[in-house]
Amino acid sequence: MPGSHRRTLLTVATAAATSVLLALTQLGGAPYAFAATLFTDDFSDGNTSGWSKSGGTWSLVADDGQALQQAKGDTDNARLFAGTTSWTDYTVQARVKPLTLPANGAVALLARASGATTYLRLALLPGNQVRLEAVRSGTATVLGSASRSVATGTWYTLRIEIAGSAVRGYVDGTLVTSGTSPIAGTGRIGVQTLYATARYDDVAVTSGGTTPTTPPTTPPTATPTPTITPTPPPTTGPPPSGQSSVVAKDGSGNFTSVQAAVNAVPTGNSSRYTITIKPGTYRELVSIPAGKPYISFVGSTGNATDVVITYDNASGTPAPGGGTYGTSGSASVTIDGNDFTARNLTFSNSFDESAYNYSAEQAVAVLTRADRLVFDNVRFLGNQDTLYPNSANASTIGRSYYRNCYVEGDVDFIFGRGTAVFDRCEIKALSRGSSSNNGYVTAPSTMISNTYGFLFVQCTLTTDSAAAQSVHLGRPWHPSGDVNAIGQVVFRDSVLGAHIKNSPWTDMSGFSWRDARFFEYRNSGPGATVTADRPQLTDAQAPNYTAPRYLAGPDGWNPIY
């Protein structure tokens, strides 16, 4: 996964214990879970420890960072395996690049390997074919196949999702084939070539089974494309792992504050700098400048509740130099450095609305103005304006990916002009004590020249105490009355609680929500009633509004796993 430089192997029991949320529900008849990470490897540490070899010539080579290569083309069955045979329902994903692919060749990702010759396999084949197979004692049974462009020298993202006997195979985020597995229900993961050579990178395994995904559909031809300027991609690809430091309040690390650790990162750093943060509440303002890309914050325990970075400024809080902080200035954490990642921690704005009588109570936990940001198992806590995915300026795209995260608030608590994907997240609406209006989940200000704003996919919209029919999905924000800020939001394949209004979109500051780009698709739950006031994507439109489409940009960025 670009921007994630680690190898992790956990038992299922440990992963379940440290996951912030593990919820099982039904979407369109298919079970899914908020997943815990079981294993990742992007090979940036320069070795293949944790993998067992069976045939072939394997090495690490430079290809947008380190990548795993199998270079022996006359080997009929070269494999590497990782993980444990006790793994049951899970998702495995990897980037795969066929180098040579002769007529009798294949390049594959493996799942549920109970031995060296028994496993599930998703294979790229010559002749533009993708095949899902169950291999038992070396004999393959085809579970499903599909036509899909396959070229040598091209990176593809393969994913296998398994739950019970159900198996699904994906290429570049699109479901291409599925079937029913006849082999054992547990096993490791692996990579494989047959009379082929290939490279592999960004291997990730998460707990949980198959997730509902729209079947592949031919996209309509009249798809708009963004014309604004994205952040220029790095010229050398994702950097290798670099330096690291530890933050600990008790003095057992290199620093006692998070900002001190950020200050120590060299300006213009070109490699990943990992700041591991030990348990505690760090009450401080944190700013990551544009000149310091590739910074990672990682909570040391894996439990997001153990590490909290917080402050309590609001928009109306008096600033030391006079005036007030304003909305952007209220942020506890401001991220201007590209390729930032955060994992297993909490960002908060702890401003107490009941303790102050400010006319402006916007209080931001995190403001992002950078590009290619990843948040994994991160909590965002606040009330009004909790999370502000933005961009460096109105002519620049700022992309961010939120996986297995938790966001809470009440008024416009996810807002801004950024392009943001919320994947398998919990979005929790707090109550403001009203029986009819407890706020708005989103307030996008997407520029009209940007096709993609906010996407919520396989999320759950929850509340503890907001009344039924009292929370809006969103309203269109036009900063300073900007007529070119035409908000874009899609909620799809998600579970909406009873607190969501039957007419969930509303006007803002004289601008009609009907002029914005608000859509839903295949949502479920008591709050997912379809009415005339709830525009729905068609099946033909839906393939254009997926996580890969939102995040790809001109550099093909794909942090999804």
XYZ file of C-alpha atoms in Angstrom:
561
model
C 0.000 0.000 0.000
C 1.539 3.320 -1.052
C 2.332 5.405 2.038
C 2.332 2.429 4.401
C 5.753 0.972 5.118
C 5.386 -1.894 7.562
C 5.130 -5.605 8.066
C 2.672 -6.782 10.695
C 1.532 -10.282 11.638
C -1.049 -10.693 14.390
C -3.135 -13.558 15.598
C -6.842 -13.295 14.957
C -7.460 -13.038 18.691
C -5.079 -10.112 19.081
C -6.475 -8.325 16.045
C -9.987 -8.680 17.381
C -8.952 -7.369 20.778
C -7.252 -4.256 19.403
C -9.728 -3.358 16.684
C -11.672 -0.234 17.547
C -14.833 -1.566 15.963
C -15.819 -4.992 14.737
C -19.412 -4.943 13.576
C -21.276 -7.543 11.562
C -24.408 -6.638 9.686
C -26.225 -7.287 6.410
C -25.993 -5.273 3.205
C -27.948 -6.598 0.303
C -27.767 -10.061 1.829
C -23.944 -10.127 1.986
C -22.175 -9.998 5.380
C -19.348 -7.632 6.030
C -17.199 -6.575 8.966
C -15.196 -3.571 9.992
C -11.861 -5.242 9.565
C -8.757 -5.538 11.678
C -5.359 -5.687 10.009
C -3.772 -9.146 10.221
C -0.696 -8.698 8.027
C 0.929 -6.157 5.729
C 4.191 -6.107 3.797
C 5.441 -3.539 1.305
C 9.002 -4.987 1.373
C 10.506 -1.595 2.211
C 12.570 -3.175 4.995
C 14.616 -4.997 2.345
C 13.875 -8.606 3.276
C 11.222 -11.331 3.003
C 11.168 -12.485 6.600
C 7.779 -13.941 7.478
C 7.428 -15.578 4.052
C 8.096 -19.225 3.220
C 9.341 -20.184 -0.243
C 8.277 -22.994 -2.525
C 10.087 -22.868 -5.869
C 11.243 -20.019 -8.066
C 13.911 -17.349 -7.761
C 12.686 -14.609 -5.457
C 14.405 -11.290 -4.684
C 13.650 -7.674 -3.875
C 14.108 -5.110 -6.636
C 13.557 -1.375 -7.040
C 10.183 -0.531 -8.597
C 8.553 2.579 -7.086
C 10.273 1.537 -3.884
C 11.043 -2.079 -3.045
C 9.033 -4.826 -4.737
C 9.148 -8.622 -4.593
C 10.168 -10.308 -7.855
C 9.997 -13.893 -9.121
C 12.468 -14.001 -12.031
C 12.608 -17.669 -13.097
C 10.371 -18.012 -16.150
C 10.731 -21.781 -16.622
C 9.352 -22.609 -13.156
C 5.968 -24.294 -13.352
C 4.893 -23.397 -9.807
C 6.759 -20.730 -7.829
C 5.106 -19.657 -4.557
C 5.677 -17.651 -1.418
C 3.364 -18.048 1.589
C 2.761 -15.880 4.654
C 0.452 -15.825 7.640
C -1.022 -18.694 9.620
C -3.175 -21.686 8.723
C -5.681 -20.634 11.409
C -6.917 -17.601 9.438
C -10.577 -18.005 8.450
C -12.674 -15.257 6.841
C -10.449 -12.495 5.503
C -9.515 -10.256 2.597
C -6.095 -10.393 0.954
C -4.927 -7.745 -1.494
C -1.686 -7.123 -3.360
C -0.359 -5.132 -6.269
C 0.817 -7.431 -9.047
C 2.851 -6.700 -12.190
C 3.246 -9.511 -14.761
C 6.659 -9.220 -16.427
C 6.400 -12.192 -18.777
C 3.184 -14.079 -19.391
C 3.468 -16.822 -22.015
C 0.575 -18.831 -23.401
C 0.869 -21.414 -20.592
C 1.618 -18.848 -17.879
C -0.229 -17.278 -14.963
C 0.428 -14.731 -12.234
C -1.695 -15.147 -9.120
C -2.658 -14.125 -5.603
C -3.453 -16.968 -3.176
C -5.780 -17.331 -0.184
C -6.716 -20.062 2.274
C -3.577 -22.042 1.584
C -3.752 -25.108 3.825
C -0.634 -26.558 2.195
C 1.825 -25.963 -0.639
C -0.616 -27.393 -3.207
C -4.062 -26.523 -1.772
C -5.415 -22.962 -1.905
C -7.747 -20.475 -3.586
C -6.227 -18.588 -6.499
C -7.063 -15.378 -8.393
C -4.935 -15.482 -11.548
C -4.109 -13.122 -14.396
C -3.853 -15.138 -17.603
C -2.742 -14.458 -21.186
C -5.507 -13.604 -23.621
C -6.981 -10.977 -21.273
C -8.460 -13.442 -18.808
C -8.907 -13.424 -15.034
C -9.756 -16.710 -13.335
C -10.810 -17.618 -9.800
C -9.831 -21.195 -8.942
C -9.797 -23.683 -6.100
C -6.610 -25.739 -6.202
C -6.623 -28.982 -4.231
C -3.503 -31.179 -4.196
C -2.362 -29.382 -7.328
C -5.606 -29.905 -9.303
C -7.426 -26.704 -10.225
C -11.218 -26.266 -10.331
C -12.495 -23.075 -11.983
C -14.921 -21.179 -9.723
C -15.394 -18.251 -12.104
C -13.696 -16.332 -14.890
C -13.985 -13.041 -16.740
C -12.477 -11.118 -19.622
C -10.235 -8.297 -18.394
C -7.358 -6.457 -20.044
C -4.067 -8.024 -18.876
C -0.760 -6.579 -20.054
C 2.825 -7.207 -19.042
C 4.638 -4.321 -17.394
C 1.431 -3.003 -15.809
C 0.565 -2.954 -12.118
C -2.806 -4.440 -11.137
C -4.405 -4.603 -7.695
C -5.780 -8.096 -7.036
C -8.077 -8.803 -4.108
C -9.692 -11.988 -2.815
C -12.513 -11.739 -0.267
C -13.665 -14.921 1.471
C -16.420 -15.584 4.011
C -17.458 -19.145 4.684
C -17.630 -20.771 1.280
C -18.233 -17.503 -0.607
C -15.280 -16.173 -2.619
C -15.010 -12.966 -4.632
C -12.203 -11.792 -6.883
C -11.468 -8.156 -7.705
C -9.121 -6.372 -10.094
C -8.385 -2.707 -9.456
C -11.327 -2.444 -7.076
C -13.890 -3.934 -9.477
C -15.590 -7.253 -8.805
C -14.760 -9.478 -11.782
C -15.700 -12.984 -10.643
C -17.054 -14.962 -7.698
C -17.774 -18.530 -6.712
C -18.164 -21.099 -3.957
C -15.060 -22.679 -2.463
C -14.930 -26.473 -2.068
C -11.711 -26.414 -0.010
C -11.058 -26.050 3.713
C -12.200 -22.872 5.471
C -8.828 -21.771 6.867
C -5.360 -21.059 5.551
C -2.506 -18.695 4.761
C -2.078 -16.224 1.912
C 0.481 -16.311 -0.886
C 1.717 -15.152 -4.287
C 2.440 -17.391 -7.273
C 3.727 -17.577 -10.835
C 3.358 -20.436 -13.329
C 5.841 -20.292 -16.237
C 5.805 -16.509 -15.783
C 7.775 -13.773 -14.072
C 6.221 -11.022 -11.993
C 6.550 -8.448 -9.248
C 4.424 -8.064 -6.129
C 4.013 -5.232 -3.637
C 1.768 -3.801 -0.905
C 0.399 -7.083 0.402
C -2.332 -6.614 3.038
C -4.610 -9.018 4.901
C -7.601 -7.863 6.927
C -10.109 -9.842 8.955
C -13.730 -10.079 7.860
C -15.399 -11.627 4.863
C -16.906 -10.573 1.583
C -18.303 -7.103 1.210
C -21.164 -6.075 -1.059
C -19.836 -4.542 -4.247
C -21.617 -3.475 -7.386
C -21.090 -5.990 -10.221
C -18.949 -4.662 -13.053
C -20.889 -2.450 -15.404
C -19.725 -0.658 -18.531
C -19.257 2.983 -17.521
C -21.251 5.599 -19.436
C -19.234 7.402 -22.052
C -20.133 10.920 -20.939
C -18.228 10.850 -17.679
C -16.923 14.284 -16.654
C -13.243 14.525 -15.749
C -11.612 17.032 -13.411
C -9.867 19.960 -15.038
C -8.314 21.458 -11.924
C -4.661 20.806 -11.213
C -3.871 17.886 -8.906
C -0.860 17.955 -6.624
C 2.156 16.856 -8.714
C 3.044 13.240 -7.946
C 6.452 12.394 -6.530
C 8.976 11.852 -9.307
C 10.480 8.747 -7.740
C 7.338 7.001 -6.446
C 6.655 6.117 -2.813
C 9.835 6.497 -0.784
C 11.569 3.728 1.114
C 11.392 3.534 4.879
C 13.581 6.115 6.535
C 14.064 7.451 10.017
C 11.846 7.063 13.043
C 11.318 8.426 16.522
C 9.186 7.686 19.578
C 6.979 10.091 21.503
C 6.177 9.260 25.140
C 4.756 11.507 27.846
C 6.745 9.665 30.516
C 10.075 10.483 28.900
C 10.803 6.949 27.732
C 10.912 8.014 24.073
C 12.876 10.504 22.008
C 10.344 13.286 22.610
C 7.582 14.091 25.080
C 5.416 16.003 22.577
C 4.183 15.166 19.100
C 5.063 18.571 17.666
C 8.636 18.249 18.909
C 8.928 15.004 16.936
C 7.527 16.710 13.828
C 9.972 19.595 14.256
C 12.837 17.100 14.200
C 11.871 15.724 10.790
C 14.272 17.162 8.174
C 12.696 19.689 5.848
C 12.410 18.260 2.350
C 12.719 14.674 3.599
C 12.379 12.172 0.769
C 11.810 9.010 2.796
C 9.168 7.805 5.200
C 9.621 9.180 8.719
C 7.614 7.196 11.274
C 6.690 8.792 14.594
C 5.483 6.114 17.004
C 3.358 7.550 19.802
C 2.992 5.807 23.154
C -0.281 5.853 25.144
C -1.460 9.134 26.608
C -3.431 12.303 25.939
C -1.268 14.874 24.197
C -2.859 18.282 24.651
C -1.077 20.318 22.021
C -1.480 21.958 18.660
C 0.185 19.941 15.921
C 1.134 21.271 12.492
C 2.789 19.309 9.686
C 4.272 21.794 7.198
C 4.200 21.399 3.438
C 7.972 20.988 3.379
C 7.800 17.763 5.419
C 6.102 15.009 3.386
C 6.070 11.270 4.125
C 5.420 11.574 7.862
C 3.549 8.752 9.644
C 1.896 8.893 13.070
C 1.438 5.407 14.552
C -0.186 4.628 17.890
C 2.072 2.125 19.617
C -0.603 -0.230 20.981
C -2.786 -0.687 17.910
C -5.796 0.584 19.904
C -6.928 3.992 18.660
C -8.339 4.980 22.047
C -4.941 4.734 23.749
C -3.342 7.716 21.980
C -5.250 11.018 21.843
C -3.987 14.251 20.273
C -6.300 17.096 21.243
C -6.739 20.818 21.784
C -9.769 23.021 22.493
C -9.727 26.110 20.268
C -12.937 27.138 18.500
C -13.507 29.569 15.680
C -14.614 32.200 18.204
C -11.745 31.652 20.637
C -9.756 34.904 21.073
C -6.352 34.631 19.398
C -3.203 35.926 21.141
C -2.531 38.536 18.444
C -6.072 39.850 18.450
C -9.268 38.722 16.754
C -10.318 35.078 16.838
C -8.885 31.864 15.444
C -11.536 31.326 12.773
C -12.555 27.889 11.535
C -9.256 26.844 9.958
C -7.257 28.281 12.833
C -9.235 26.232 15.361
C -7.792 22.938 14.131
C -6.044 20.788 16.711
C -4.019 19.168 13.920
C -3.222 20.768 10.556
C -1.699 18.658 7.784
C 0.005 20.435 4.873
C 2.621 17.769 4.103
C 1.802 15.348 1.283
C 1.774 11.570 1.755
C 1.016 11.764 5.466
C -0.379 8.646 7.150
C -1.915 8.031 10.578
C -2.772 4.732 12.186
C -4.258 3.521 15.465
C -4.837 6.826 17.269
C -7.363 9.584 17.979
C -7.527 13.217 16.841
C -9.854 15.424 18.850
C -11.065 18.951 19.371
C -12.204 19.068 22.992
C -13.820 22.515 22.872
C -16.709 22.580 25.373
C -19.653 24.336 23.772
C -21.523 24.512 27.070
C -18.702 26.405 28.798
C -18.520 29.333 26.346
C -20.983 31.635 24.649
C -19.145 32.174 21.377
C -21.092 33.151 18.266
C -18.767 30.910 16.234
C -18.408 27.432 17.729
C -16.785 25.625 14.820
C -14.019 23.517 16.354
C -11.921 21.432 13.954
C -10.081 18.294 15.070
C -8.147 17.805 11.808
C -7.657 20.112 8.827
C -5.996 18.575 5.757
C -4.648 20.703 2.918
C -2.294 18.114 1.426
C -2.572 15.244 -1.057
C -2.374 11.434 -0.811
C -3.230 11.078 2.872
C -4.155 7.787 4.534
C -5.943 7.334 7.865
C -6.286 3.753 9.092
C -8.140 2.891 12.311
C -8.241 6.551 13.366
C -10.914 8.316 15.447
C -11.936 11.943 14.827
C -13.805 13.512 17.757
C -15.610 16.844 17.954
C -18.952 18.559 17.557
C -19.325 21.224 14.877
C -16.874 20.965 11.941
C -14.934 17.978 13.291
C -13.099 16.910 10.109
C -12.060 19.358 7.392
C -10.716 17.577 4.257
C -9.580 20.502 2.156
C -6.819 21.235 -0.389
C -3.943 23.667 -0.727
C -6.030 26.028 -2.874
C -9.152 26.050 -5.016
C -7.285 24.897 -8.138
C -5.632 21.909 -6.437
C -7.051 18.504 -5.545
C -6.338 17.150 -2.074
C -7.057 13.404 -1.756
C -7.473 11.485 1.489
C -8.448 7.894 2.275
C -10.120 6.940 5.566
C -10.232 3.217 6.228
C -11.921 1.616 9.228
C -12.172 5.032 10.895
C -14.650 6.645 13.285
C -15.912 10.218 12.867
C -18.328 11.914 15.233
C -19.960 15.316 15.417
C -23.183 17.209 14.832
C -23.179 20.275 12.558
C -21.334 19.933 9.202
C -18.907 17.590 10.877
C -17.311 16.425 7.606
C -16.865 19.450 5.348
C -14.593 21.062 2.770
C -13.501 20.955 -0.876
C -11.183 17.956 -0.570
C -11.639 14.601 -2.294
C -12.151 12.066 0.478
C -13.129 8.397 0.579
C -14.583 6.924 3.773
C -14.259 3.149 3.471
C -15.888 0.896 6.093
C -16.113 3.730 8.624
C -18.545 4.521 11.411
C -20.042 8.010 11.055
C -21.696 8.924 14.346
C -24.145 11.813 14.745
C -24.263 13.406 18.186
C -27.482 14.852 19.565
C -28.010 18.577 20.028
C -31.177 17.930 22.004
C -33.581 18.654 19.167
C -36.499 16.471 18.173
C -36.303 17.597 14.527
C -32.818 18.888 13.614
C -29.663 17.528 15.185
C -27.359 18.641 12.431
C -25.719 17.698 9.148
C -23.210 14.967 8.406
C -21.561 16.741 5.463
C -21.097 20.228 4.055
C -19.027 19.820 0.885
C -17.623 22.747 -1.070
C -16.238 20.720 -4.002
C -15.180 22.931 -6.899
C -17.325 22.499 -9.996
C -14.271 21.464 -12.042
C -13.636 18.513 -9.682
C -15.761 15.439 -10.383
C -15.162 13.901 -6.968
C -15.856 15.195 -3.476
C -16.842 12.864 -0.610
C -17.576 9.151 -1.003
C -18.939 6.996 1.815
C -18.790 3.311 0.923
C -19.748 0.383 3.173
C -20.062 2.766 6.112
C -22.509 2.718 9.036
C -24.254 5.918 10.101
C -25.021 5.655 13.798
C -26.135 7.696 16.803
C -26.505 7.137 20.531
C -29.221 9.665 21.244
C -30.234 11.762 18.228
C -33.970 11.486 17.614
C -35.350 9.599 14.660
C -35.677 11.675 11.507
C -33.482 14.467 12.911
C -30.142 14.345 11.052
C -29.429 15.457 7.486
C -26.909 13.738 5.220
C -25.663 17.111 4.103
C -26.015 20.597 2.710
C -24.042 22.553 0.080
C -21.395 24.913 1.442
C -20.455 27.850 -0.775
C -17.571 29.584 1.055
C -17.947 33.366 0.753
C -20.823 32.723 -1.645
C -18.575 31.079 -4.257
C -20.929 29.936 -7.034
C -18.280 27.509 -8.335
C -18.320 25.469 -5.143
C -20.809 22.803 -6.195
C -20.684 20.160 -3.460
C -20.349 16.483 -4.434
C -21.247 13.605 -2.073
C -22.195 9.948 -2.569
C -23.379 7.556 0.128
C -23.387 4.023 -1.255
C -23.623 0.447 -0.007
C -23.941 1.817 3.529
C -26.216 1.266 6.523
C -28.166 4.378 7.558
C -29.701 4.558 11.040
C -33.209 5.776 11.877
C -31.833 9.229 12.774
C -31.360 10.053 9.067
C -34.210 12.128 7.648
C -36.416 10.838 4.855
C -35.531 14.074 3.032
C -31.886 14.147 4.079
C -30.473 16.970 1.930
C -31.162 20.622 2.695
C -30.308 24.136 1.503
C -27.563 26.329 2.956
C -27.102 30.110 2.929
C -29.572 30.591 0.102
C -28.089 27.872 -2.115
C -30.356 24.965 -3.072
C -29.215 21.419 -2.404
C -30.815 20.437 -5.706
C -28.064 22.312 -7.529
C -25.395 20.270 -5.748
C -24.179 16.796 -6.744
C -25.730 14.650 -4.017
C -26.458 10.950 -4.617
C -27.103 7.639 -2.881
C -26.822 4.076 -4.107
C -27.963 0.764 -2.649
C -28.016 1.890 0.964
C -29.866 -0.092 3.618
C -31.113 0.340 7.170
C -34.074 2.267 8.599
C -32.699 5.594 7.380
C -32.316 4.506 3.759
C -35.865 5.104 2.554
C -35.905 6.137 -1.110
C -38.024 9.203 -1.784
C -38.315 11.864 -4.484
C -35.914 13.986 -2.414
C -33.158 11.370 -2.481
C -31.376 11.254 -5.871
C -30.037 7.757 -6.625
C -27.214 6.719 -8.917
C -28.247 4.390 -11.718
C -26.542 1.015 -12.148
C -24.811 2.463 -15.198
C -23.487 5.459 -13.240
C -22.393 3.563 -10.139
C -19.054 2.215 -11.503
C -17.885 5.805 -11.931
C -18.333 6.521 -8.223
C -16.038 4.028 -6.542
C -13.085 4.494 -4.213
C -10.479 3.841 -6.959
C -12.122 6.404 -9.247
C -12.180 9.061 -6.527
C -8.550 8.602 -5.526
C -6.706 7.663 -8.729
C -5.925 11.119 -10.082
C -3.264 11.440 -12.803
C -0.699 9.480 -10.774
C -2.842 6.340 -10.374
C -2.787 6.556 -6.565
C -4.440 3.495 -5.032
C -4.084 3.157 -1.236
C -7.156 0.928 -0.963
C -7.014 -2.429 0.766
